[in-house]
Coordinates of C-alpha atoms in Angstrom, one line a residue:
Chain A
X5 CA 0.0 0.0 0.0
X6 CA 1.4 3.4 -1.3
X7 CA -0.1 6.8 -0.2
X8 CA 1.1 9.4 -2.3
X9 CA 0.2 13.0 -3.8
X10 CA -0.8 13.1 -7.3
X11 CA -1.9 16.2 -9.5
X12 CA -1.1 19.9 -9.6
X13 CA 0.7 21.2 -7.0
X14 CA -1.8 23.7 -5.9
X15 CA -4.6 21.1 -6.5
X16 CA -2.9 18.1 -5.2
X17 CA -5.1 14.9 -4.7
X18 CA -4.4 12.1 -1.8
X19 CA -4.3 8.7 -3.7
X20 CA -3.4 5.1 -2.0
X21 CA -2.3 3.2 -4.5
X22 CA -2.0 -1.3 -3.9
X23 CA 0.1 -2.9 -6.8
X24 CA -2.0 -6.4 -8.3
X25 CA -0.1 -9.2 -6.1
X26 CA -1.5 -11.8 -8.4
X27 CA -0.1 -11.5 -11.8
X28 CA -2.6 -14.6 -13.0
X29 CA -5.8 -12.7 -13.3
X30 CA -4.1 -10.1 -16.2
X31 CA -2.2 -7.0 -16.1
X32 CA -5.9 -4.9 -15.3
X33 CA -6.6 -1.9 -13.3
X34 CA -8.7 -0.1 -11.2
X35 CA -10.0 3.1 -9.9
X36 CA -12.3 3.3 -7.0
X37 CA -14.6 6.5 -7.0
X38 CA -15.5 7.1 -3.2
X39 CA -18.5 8.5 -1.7
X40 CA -18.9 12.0 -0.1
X41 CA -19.4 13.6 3.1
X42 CA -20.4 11.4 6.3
X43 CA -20.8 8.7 3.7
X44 CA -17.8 8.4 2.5
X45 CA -16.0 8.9 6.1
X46 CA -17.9 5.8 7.3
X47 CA -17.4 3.9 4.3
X48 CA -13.3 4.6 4.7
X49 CA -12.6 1.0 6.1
X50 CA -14.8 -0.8 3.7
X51 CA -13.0 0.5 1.0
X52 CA -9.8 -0.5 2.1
X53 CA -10.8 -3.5 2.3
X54 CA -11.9 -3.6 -1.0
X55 CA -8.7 -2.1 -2.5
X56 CA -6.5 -4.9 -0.7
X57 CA -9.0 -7.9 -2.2
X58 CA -8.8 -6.4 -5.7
X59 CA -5.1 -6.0 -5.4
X60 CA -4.9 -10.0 -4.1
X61 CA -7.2 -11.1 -7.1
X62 CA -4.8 -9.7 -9.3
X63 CA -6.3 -5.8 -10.2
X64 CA -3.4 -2.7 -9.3
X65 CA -5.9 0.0 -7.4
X66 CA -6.0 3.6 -6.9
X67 CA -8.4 4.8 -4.2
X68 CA -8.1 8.3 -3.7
X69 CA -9.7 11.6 -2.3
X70 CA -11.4 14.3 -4.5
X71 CA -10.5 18.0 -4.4
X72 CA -12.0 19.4 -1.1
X73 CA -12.5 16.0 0.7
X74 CA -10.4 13.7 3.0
X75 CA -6.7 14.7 2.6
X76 CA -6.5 16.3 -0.8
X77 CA -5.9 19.9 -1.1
X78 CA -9.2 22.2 -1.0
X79 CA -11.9 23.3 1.2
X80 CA -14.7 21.3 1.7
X81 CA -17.1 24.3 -0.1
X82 CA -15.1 23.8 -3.2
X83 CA -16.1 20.3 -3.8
X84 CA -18.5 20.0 -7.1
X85 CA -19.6 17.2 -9.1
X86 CA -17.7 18.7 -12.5
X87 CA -14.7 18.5 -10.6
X88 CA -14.7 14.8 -9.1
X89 CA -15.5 13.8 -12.4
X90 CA -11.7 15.6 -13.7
X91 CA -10.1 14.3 -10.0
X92 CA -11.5 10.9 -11.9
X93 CA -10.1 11.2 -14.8
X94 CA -6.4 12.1 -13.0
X95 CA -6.7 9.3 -11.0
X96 CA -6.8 6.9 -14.5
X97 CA -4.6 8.9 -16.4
X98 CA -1.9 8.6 -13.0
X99 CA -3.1 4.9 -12.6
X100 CA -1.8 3.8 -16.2
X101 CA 1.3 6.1 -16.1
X102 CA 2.3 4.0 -12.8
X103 CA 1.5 0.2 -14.1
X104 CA 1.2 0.9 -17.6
X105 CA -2.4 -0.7 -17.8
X106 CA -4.2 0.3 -20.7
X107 CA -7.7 -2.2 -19.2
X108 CA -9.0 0.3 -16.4
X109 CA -11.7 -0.3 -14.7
X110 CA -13.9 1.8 -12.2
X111 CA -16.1 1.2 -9.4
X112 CA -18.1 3.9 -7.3
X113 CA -20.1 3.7 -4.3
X114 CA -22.7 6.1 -3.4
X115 CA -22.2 9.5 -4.9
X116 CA -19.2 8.3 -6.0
X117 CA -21.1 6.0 -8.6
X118 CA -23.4 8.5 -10.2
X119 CA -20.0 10.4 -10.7
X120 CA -17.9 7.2 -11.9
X121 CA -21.1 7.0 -14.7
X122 CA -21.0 10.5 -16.0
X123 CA -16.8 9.7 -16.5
X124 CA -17.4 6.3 -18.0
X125 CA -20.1 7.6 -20.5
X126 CA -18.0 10.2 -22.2
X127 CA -15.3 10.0 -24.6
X128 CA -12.6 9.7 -24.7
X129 CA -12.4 7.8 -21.2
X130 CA -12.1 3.8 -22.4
X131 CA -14.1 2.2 -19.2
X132 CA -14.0 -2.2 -19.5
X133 CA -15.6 -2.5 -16.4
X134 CA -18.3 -0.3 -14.6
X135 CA -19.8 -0.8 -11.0
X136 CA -21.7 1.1 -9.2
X137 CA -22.7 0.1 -5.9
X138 CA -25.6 1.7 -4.5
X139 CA -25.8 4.9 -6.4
X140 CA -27.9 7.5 -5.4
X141 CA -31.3 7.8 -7.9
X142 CA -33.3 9.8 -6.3
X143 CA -33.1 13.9 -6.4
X144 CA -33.5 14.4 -2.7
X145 CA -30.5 12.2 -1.9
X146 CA -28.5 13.9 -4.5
X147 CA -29.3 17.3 -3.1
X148 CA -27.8 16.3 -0.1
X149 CA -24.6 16.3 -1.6
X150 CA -24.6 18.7 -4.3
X151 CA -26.0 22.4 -5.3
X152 CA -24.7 22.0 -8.5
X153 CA -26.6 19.6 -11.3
X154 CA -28.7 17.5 -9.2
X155 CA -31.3 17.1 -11.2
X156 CA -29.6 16.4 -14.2
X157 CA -26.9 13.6 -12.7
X158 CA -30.0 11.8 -11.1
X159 CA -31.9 11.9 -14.3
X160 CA -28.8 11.0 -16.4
X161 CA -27.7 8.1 -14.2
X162 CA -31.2 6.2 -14.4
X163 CA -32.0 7.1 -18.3
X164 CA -29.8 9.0 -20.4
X165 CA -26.3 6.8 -19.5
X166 CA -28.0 3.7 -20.4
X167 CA -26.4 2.8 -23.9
X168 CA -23.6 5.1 -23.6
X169 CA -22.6 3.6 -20.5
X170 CA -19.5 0.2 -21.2
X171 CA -21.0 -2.5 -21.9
X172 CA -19.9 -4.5 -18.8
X173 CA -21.7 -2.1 -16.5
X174 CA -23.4 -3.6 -12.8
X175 CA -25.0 -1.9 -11.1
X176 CA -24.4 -3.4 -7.7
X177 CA -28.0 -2.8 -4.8
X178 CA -27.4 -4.1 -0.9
X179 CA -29.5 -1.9 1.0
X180 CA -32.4 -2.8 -0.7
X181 CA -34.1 -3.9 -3.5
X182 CA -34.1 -3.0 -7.1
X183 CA -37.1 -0.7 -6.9
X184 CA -39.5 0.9 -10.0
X185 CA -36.1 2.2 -11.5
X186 CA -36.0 1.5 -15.1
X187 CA -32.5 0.4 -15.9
X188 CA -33.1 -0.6 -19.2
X189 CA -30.3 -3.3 -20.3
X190 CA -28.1 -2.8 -17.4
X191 CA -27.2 -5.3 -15.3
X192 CA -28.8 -5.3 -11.7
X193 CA -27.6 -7.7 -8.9
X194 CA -29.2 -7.5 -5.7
X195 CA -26.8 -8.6 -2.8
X196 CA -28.0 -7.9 0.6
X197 CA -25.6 -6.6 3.0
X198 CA -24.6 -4.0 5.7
X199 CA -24.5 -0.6 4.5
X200 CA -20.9 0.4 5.3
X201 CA -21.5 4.2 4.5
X202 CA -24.4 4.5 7.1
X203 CA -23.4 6.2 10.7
X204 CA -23.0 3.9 13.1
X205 CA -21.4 1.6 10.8
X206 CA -18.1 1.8 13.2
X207 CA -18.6 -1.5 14.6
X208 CA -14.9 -3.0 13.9
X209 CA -15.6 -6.1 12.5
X210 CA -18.7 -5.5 10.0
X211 CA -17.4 -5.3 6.8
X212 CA -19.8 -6.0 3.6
X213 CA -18.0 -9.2 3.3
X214 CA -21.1 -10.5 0.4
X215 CA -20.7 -7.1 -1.8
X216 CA -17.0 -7.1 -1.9
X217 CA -16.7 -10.6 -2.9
X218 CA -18.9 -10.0 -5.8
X219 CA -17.8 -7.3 -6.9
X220 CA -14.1 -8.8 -7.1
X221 CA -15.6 -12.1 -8.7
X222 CA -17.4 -10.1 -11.3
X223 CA -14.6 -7.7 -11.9
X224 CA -12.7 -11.0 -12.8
X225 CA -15.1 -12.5 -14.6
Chain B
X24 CA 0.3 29.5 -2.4
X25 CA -0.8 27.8 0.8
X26 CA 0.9 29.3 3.9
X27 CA 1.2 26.0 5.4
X28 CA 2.4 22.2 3.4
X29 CA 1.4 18.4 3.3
X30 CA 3.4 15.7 3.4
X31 CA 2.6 11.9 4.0
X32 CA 4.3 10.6 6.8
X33 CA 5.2 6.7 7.6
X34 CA 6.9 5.2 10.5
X35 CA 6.2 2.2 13.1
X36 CA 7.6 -0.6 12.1
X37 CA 8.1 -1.4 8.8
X38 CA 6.5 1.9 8.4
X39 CA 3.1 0.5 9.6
X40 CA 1.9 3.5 10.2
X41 CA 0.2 6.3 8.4
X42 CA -0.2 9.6 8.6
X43 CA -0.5 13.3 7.2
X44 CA 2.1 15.9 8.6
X45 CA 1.6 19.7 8.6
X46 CA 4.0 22.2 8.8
X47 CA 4.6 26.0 8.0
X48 CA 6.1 26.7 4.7
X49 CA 9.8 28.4 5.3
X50 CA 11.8 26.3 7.4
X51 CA 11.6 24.3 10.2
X52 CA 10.2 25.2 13.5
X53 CA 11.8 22.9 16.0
X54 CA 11.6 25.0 18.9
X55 CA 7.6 25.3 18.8
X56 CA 5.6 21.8 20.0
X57 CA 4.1 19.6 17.5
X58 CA 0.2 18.6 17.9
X59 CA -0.2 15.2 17.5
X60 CA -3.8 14.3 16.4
X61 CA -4.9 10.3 17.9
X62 CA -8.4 8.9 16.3
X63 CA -11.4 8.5 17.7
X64 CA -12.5 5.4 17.6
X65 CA -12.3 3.4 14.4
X66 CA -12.5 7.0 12.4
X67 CA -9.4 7.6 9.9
X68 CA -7.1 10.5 10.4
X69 CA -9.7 13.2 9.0
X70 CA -12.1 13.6 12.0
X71 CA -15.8 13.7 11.6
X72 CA -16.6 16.2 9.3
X73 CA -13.1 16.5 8.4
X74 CA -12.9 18.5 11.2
X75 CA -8.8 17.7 11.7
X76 CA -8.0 18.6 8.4
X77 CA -9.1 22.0 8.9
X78 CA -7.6 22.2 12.4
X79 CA -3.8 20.7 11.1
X80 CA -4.3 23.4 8.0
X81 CA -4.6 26.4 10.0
X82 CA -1.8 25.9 12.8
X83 CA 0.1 25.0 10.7
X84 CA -0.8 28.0 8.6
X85 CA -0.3 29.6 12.5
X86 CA 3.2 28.5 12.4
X87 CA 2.7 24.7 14.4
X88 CA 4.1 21.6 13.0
X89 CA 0.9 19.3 13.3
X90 CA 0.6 15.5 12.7
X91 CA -2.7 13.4 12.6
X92 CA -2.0 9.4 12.1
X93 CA -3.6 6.5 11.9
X94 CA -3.0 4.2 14.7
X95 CA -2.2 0.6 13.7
X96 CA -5.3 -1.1 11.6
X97 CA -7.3 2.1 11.3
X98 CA -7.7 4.0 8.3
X99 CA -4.4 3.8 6.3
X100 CA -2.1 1.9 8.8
X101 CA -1.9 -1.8 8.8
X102 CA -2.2 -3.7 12.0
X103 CA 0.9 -4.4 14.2
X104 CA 2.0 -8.0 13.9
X105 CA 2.8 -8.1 17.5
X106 CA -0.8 -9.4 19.2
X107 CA -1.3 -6.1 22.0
X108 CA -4.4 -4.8 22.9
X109 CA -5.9 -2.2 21.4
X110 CA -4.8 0.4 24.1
X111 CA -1.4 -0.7 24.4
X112 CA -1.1 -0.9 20.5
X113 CA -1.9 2.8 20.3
X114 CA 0.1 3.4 23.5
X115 CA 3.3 2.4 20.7
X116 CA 2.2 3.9 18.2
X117 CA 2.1 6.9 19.6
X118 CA 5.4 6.4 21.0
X119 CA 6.9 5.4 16.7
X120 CA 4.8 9.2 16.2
X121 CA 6.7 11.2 18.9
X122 CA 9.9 9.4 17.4
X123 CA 9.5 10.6 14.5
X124 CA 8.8 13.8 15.1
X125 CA 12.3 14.2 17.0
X126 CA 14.3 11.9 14.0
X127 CA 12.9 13.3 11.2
X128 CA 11.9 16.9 12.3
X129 CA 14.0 17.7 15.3
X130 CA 10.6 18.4 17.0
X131 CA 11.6 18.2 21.2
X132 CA 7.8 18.7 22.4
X133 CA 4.3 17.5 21.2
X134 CA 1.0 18.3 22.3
X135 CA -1.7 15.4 22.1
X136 CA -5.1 15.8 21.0
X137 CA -8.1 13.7 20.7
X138 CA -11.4 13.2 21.2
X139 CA -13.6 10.9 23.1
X140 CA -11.5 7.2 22.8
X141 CA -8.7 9.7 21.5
X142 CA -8.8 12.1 24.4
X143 CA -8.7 8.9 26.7
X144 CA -5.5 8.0 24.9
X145 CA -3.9 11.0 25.1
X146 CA -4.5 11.1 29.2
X147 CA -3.3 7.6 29.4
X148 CA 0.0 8.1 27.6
X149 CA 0.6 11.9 28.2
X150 CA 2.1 11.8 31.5
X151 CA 4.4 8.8 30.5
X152 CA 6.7 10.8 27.9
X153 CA 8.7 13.7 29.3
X154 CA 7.7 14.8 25.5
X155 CA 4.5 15.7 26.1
X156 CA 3.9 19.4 27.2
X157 CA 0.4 20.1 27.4
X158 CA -3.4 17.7 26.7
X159 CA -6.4 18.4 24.7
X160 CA -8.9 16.0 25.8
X161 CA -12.2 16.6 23.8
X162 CA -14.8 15.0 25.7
X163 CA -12.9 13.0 27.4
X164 CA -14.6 9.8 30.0
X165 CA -15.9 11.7 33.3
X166 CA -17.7 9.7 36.0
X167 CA -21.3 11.1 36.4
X168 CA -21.6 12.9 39.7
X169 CA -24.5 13.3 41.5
X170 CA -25.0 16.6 40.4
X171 CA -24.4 15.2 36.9
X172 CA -27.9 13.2 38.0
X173 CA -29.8 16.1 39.1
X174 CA -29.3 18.3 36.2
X175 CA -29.8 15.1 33.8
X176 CA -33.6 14.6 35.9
X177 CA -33.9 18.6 35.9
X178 CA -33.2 18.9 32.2
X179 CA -35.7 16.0 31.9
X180 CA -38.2 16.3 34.0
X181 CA -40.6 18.6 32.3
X182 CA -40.6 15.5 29.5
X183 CA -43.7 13.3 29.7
X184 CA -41.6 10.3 27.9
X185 CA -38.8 10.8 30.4
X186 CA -40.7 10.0 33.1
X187 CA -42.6 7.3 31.6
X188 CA -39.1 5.6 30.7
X189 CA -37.5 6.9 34.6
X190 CA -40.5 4.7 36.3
X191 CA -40.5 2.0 34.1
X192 CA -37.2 1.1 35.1
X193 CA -35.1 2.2 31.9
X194 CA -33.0 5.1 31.3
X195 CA -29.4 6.6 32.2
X196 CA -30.3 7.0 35.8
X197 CA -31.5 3.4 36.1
X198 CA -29.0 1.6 34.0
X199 CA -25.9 3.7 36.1
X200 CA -27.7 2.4 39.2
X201 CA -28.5 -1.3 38.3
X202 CA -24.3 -1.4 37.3
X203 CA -23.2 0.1 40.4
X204 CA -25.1 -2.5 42.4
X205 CA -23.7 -5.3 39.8
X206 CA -20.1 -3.6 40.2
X207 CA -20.8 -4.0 44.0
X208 CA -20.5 -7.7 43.5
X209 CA -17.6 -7.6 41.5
X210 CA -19.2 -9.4 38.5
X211 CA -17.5 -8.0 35.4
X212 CA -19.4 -5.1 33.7
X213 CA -19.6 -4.1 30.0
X214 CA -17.0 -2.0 28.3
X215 CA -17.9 1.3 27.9
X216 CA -20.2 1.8 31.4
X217 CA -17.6 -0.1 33.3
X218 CA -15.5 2.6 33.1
X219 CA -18.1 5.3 34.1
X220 CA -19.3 4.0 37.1
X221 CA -17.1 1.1 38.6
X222 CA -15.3 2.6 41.5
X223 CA -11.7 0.9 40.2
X224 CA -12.0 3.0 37.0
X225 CA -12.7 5.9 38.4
X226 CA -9.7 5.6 40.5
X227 CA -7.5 5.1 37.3
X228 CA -9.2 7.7 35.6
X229 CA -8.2 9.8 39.0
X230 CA -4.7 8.7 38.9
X231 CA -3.7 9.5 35.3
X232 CA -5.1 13.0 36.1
X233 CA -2.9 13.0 39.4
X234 CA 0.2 11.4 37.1
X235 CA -0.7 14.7 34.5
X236 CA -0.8 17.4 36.6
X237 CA 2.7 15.6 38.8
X238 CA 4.2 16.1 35.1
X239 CA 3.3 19.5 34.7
X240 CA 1.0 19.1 31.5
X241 CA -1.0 21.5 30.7
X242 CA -4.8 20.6 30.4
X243 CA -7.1 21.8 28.0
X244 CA -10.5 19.9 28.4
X245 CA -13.4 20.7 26.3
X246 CA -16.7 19.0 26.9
X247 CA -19.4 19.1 24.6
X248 CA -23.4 19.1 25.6
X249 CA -23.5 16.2 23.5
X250 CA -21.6 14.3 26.3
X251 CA -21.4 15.9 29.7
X252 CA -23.9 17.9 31.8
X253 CA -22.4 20.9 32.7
X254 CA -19.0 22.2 32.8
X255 CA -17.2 21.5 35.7
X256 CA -18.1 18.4 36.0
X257 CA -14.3 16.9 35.8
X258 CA -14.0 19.1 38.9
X259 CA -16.7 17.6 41.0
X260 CA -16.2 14.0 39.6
X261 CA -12.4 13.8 40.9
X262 CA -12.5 16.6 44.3
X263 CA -9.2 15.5 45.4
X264 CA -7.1 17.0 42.8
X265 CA -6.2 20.6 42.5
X266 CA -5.9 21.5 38.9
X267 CA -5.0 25.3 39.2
X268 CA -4.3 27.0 36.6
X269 CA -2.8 23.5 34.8
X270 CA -6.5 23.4 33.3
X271 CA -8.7 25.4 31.3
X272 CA -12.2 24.6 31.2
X273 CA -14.7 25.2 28.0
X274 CA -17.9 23.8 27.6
X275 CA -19.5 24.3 24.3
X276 CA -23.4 23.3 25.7
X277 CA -24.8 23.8 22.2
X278 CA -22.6 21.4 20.5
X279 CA -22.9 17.8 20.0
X280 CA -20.6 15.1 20.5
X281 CA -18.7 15.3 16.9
X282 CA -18.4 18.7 16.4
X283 CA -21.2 19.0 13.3
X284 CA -21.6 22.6 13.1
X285 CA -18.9 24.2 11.2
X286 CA -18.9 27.7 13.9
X287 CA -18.1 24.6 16.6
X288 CA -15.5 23.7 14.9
X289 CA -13.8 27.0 14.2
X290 CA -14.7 27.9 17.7
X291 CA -11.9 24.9 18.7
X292 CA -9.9 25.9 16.3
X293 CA -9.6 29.1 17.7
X294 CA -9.4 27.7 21.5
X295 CA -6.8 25.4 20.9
X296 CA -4.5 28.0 18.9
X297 CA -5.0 30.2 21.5
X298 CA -4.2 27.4 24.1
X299 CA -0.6 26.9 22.2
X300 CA 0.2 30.4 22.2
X301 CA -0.5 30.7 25.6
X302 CA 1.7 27.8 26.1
X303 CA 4.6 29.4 24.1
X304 CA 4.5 32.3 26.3
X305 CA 4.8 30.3 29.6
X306 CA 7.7 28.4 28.2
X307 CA 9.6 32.1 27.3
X308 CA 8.7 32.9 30.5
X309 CA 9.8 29.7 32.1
X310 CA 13.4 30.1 30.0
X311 CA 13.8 33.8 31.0
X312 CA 12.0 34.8 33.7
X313 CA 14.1 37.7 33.9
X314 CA 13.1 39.1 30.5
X315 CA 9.2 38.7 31.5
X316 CA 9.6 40.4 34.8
X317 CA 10.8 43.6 32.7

């Protein structure tokens, strides 16, 4: 596991970075797209542990923070959904420069998956893999997070970004069921387990143990 | 240009340990005390409501070397590969942070900060490092008092559902008094009310107060309303000791436990800069009392 800086130096971003440790499953990469806010704070450890099981089944992984949040650069007013999506796009670009993987994939959780969408569906990005775990569909939810756009990210995630999102796309629910959403031809699992970006989720030993393991298995798949 | 600058910060061993350190941009300042930031709880090095970034940001900015690290198996630190428990894990690791302060930095003195678990940490340890100047303890554990009980029943008692729950047996009041009587028999208690009530905590709580103020640390404690009752409740809880003017006191009674509102937070910020400064000057004077008798 490798912290490091990464970006301009007046807009540096705090990136982890865990090499793949099993050469077997292909030379392929990954970015993970965090939540925001509370949500993202509680969902710190479960993240880690995701990073380390992707790194073991073979994936090299860059978890990082966005401009404004955790220990990047920035105040927490100047964080806005325009700008995770470029922090996204640094964090690839930085990813392949280190391992030289041109397969990247992403994965975002909460927030962080209606913003890894909105990278994956517009060129020139080249996304293999796309899950997004839990993202957020309704407006009020959204709002929470965001002045900026909320409308049109909730909208976009659950109509426009179907068939211009990659073609492996999963969209990943464990808090609850797939509700009236229309996802069209994406593909929705339903995998019920603890919801690590909830407060209270500080317990030591709950991790989302069911949701990571699928999400490595059908990362490899 | 930020007035301040970031760098990541390993050590432990095999540099275990993870961490983000602060420090004023223009040279070194070894002769100032670094604040060493300790997690609360399982919560990485940010703070709730990335409350520590903002705090390492501006002393630093201040002119304060400041490091916040994850203690072994929390956040960005791996476990220790040693089996210790959990308190005397963090007891070394905050020993490999102080260490690496002086090695790396040159940095003689540290200041620990925490919160809550944190805060109980940083009482534990401060008084065994002749390192350690000064304590911010941010709701730290306080036995309830029995004044502690009639403000809780006064602040509840105009509550219909209070009493409802006070005499049908539950609440606060109850549980306290139910574990006192089990403590009385010397059955094992829970955790977490074990060391509010039982009578053996209390005394070790006591003594790492006694051990503080022995060593000359300066206290600041800050209680929130979102833990303690009123604001000298340290000093009716332990009436043996005589803090002086070792301690300052705050009590921010509109605040919760985890600091939500961003005026709370700057509020601290402000308190414990000033706390440091204050700090400074007694050391000067310490060093040439001479000079501050002029």
């Amino acid at each position: 596991m490798i912290p490091f800086y990464f970006g301009a130096d007046d807009q540096r971003l705090y990136g982890v970075y865990e090499a793949a440790l099993d050469s077997g499953a292909g030379s392929r990469a990954v970015v993970l797209c965090n939540a925001v806010g509370n949500e993202y704070i509680h969902a710190h450890r479960t993240m880690r542990n995701l990073s380390s099981r992707l790194s073991k089944a073979g994936f090299h992984v860059l978890r990082f923070d966005y401009y404004g949040t955790g220990d990047s650069s920035g105040g927490s007013d100047e964080v806005s959904p325009q700008r995770c999506c470029e922090n996204i796009k640094a964090a690839m670009v930085e990813l392949q420069e280190m391992t030289g993987v041109a397969r990247m994939s992403l994965i975002g959780l909460r927030f962080g998956a209606n913003l890894a969408a909105r990278v994956a569906a517009r060129p020139p990005m080249v996304i293999n893999s796309l899950a997004l775990w839990e993202p957020l569909v309704d407006n009020e939810a959204i709002a929470q997070f965001t002045d900026h756009g909320a409308t049109a990210l909730a909208e976009f995630l659950t109509q426009e970004s179907v068939g211009v999102l990659p073609a492996r796309t999963l969209i990943l629910m464990t808090a609850q069921e797939p509700g009236p959403t229309d996802w069209n031809a994406v593909d929705v699992k339903y995998v019920p387990s603890p919801s690590p970006w909830l407060d209270g989720f500080f317990e030591p030993k709950v991790i989302p143990v069911d949701a990571l393991a699928y999400i490595v298995e059908w990362l490899k798949a | 240009m930020t007035p301040y600058y970031e760098q990541i910060a390993r050590f432990g061993i095999r540099q275990n340990l993870n961490g983000i350190f602060a420090e004023p941009r223009g040279g070194r300042h070894t002769d100032k005390p670094a604040i060493v930031i300790l997690n609360s709880g399982v919560v990485h090095r940010i703070g709730h409501h990335r409350m520590y970034v903002t705090m390492a940001r501006m002393l630093a900015a201040a002119g304060y070397p400041v490091l916040r690290f994850d203690f072994s198996g929390i956040g960005d630190s791996a476990s220790r590969s040693e089996s210790l428990e959990p308190d005397a894990a963090a007891m070394a690791d905050i020993v490999s942070a102080v260490d690496w302060l002086s090695e790396t930095r040159g940095i003689k003195t540290a200041v620990l900060l925490g919160l809550c678990s944190g805060a109980d940490i940083a009482l534990k340890y401060g008084h065994t490092d002749d390192r350690i100047v000064a304590l911010v303890l941010l709701d730290p554990t306080i036995p309830p008092t029995w004044k502690f009980y009639l403000h809780y029943l006064s602040q509840r008692a105009t509550n219909m559902r209070s009493w409802q729950t006070f005499l049908g047996g539950r609440g606060r009041i109850w549980g306290d008094l139910i574990m006192r009587m089990i403590a009385a028999t010397g059955v094992p208690l829970m955790e977490a009310r074990r060391r509010l009530v039982d009578p053996q905590s209390r005394r070790v709580l006591e003594a790492q107060f006694k051990h503080s103020l022995e060593r000359n640390l300066k206290l600041l404690v800050v209680f929130t309303g979102g833990r303690a009752e009123y604001r000298e409740q340290l000093l009716d809880a332990f009436p043996s000791l005589s803090f002086g003017n070792m301690l300052t006191l705050e009590y921010f009674s509109d605040c919760d436990h985890i600091f939500t509102l961003a005026r709370h937070r700057e509020r601290l910020n402000q308190l414990v800069l000033r706390s440091l400064q204050d700090l400074r000057r007694a050391e000067r004077r310490e060093a040439f009392p001479s000079a501050s008798a002029n």
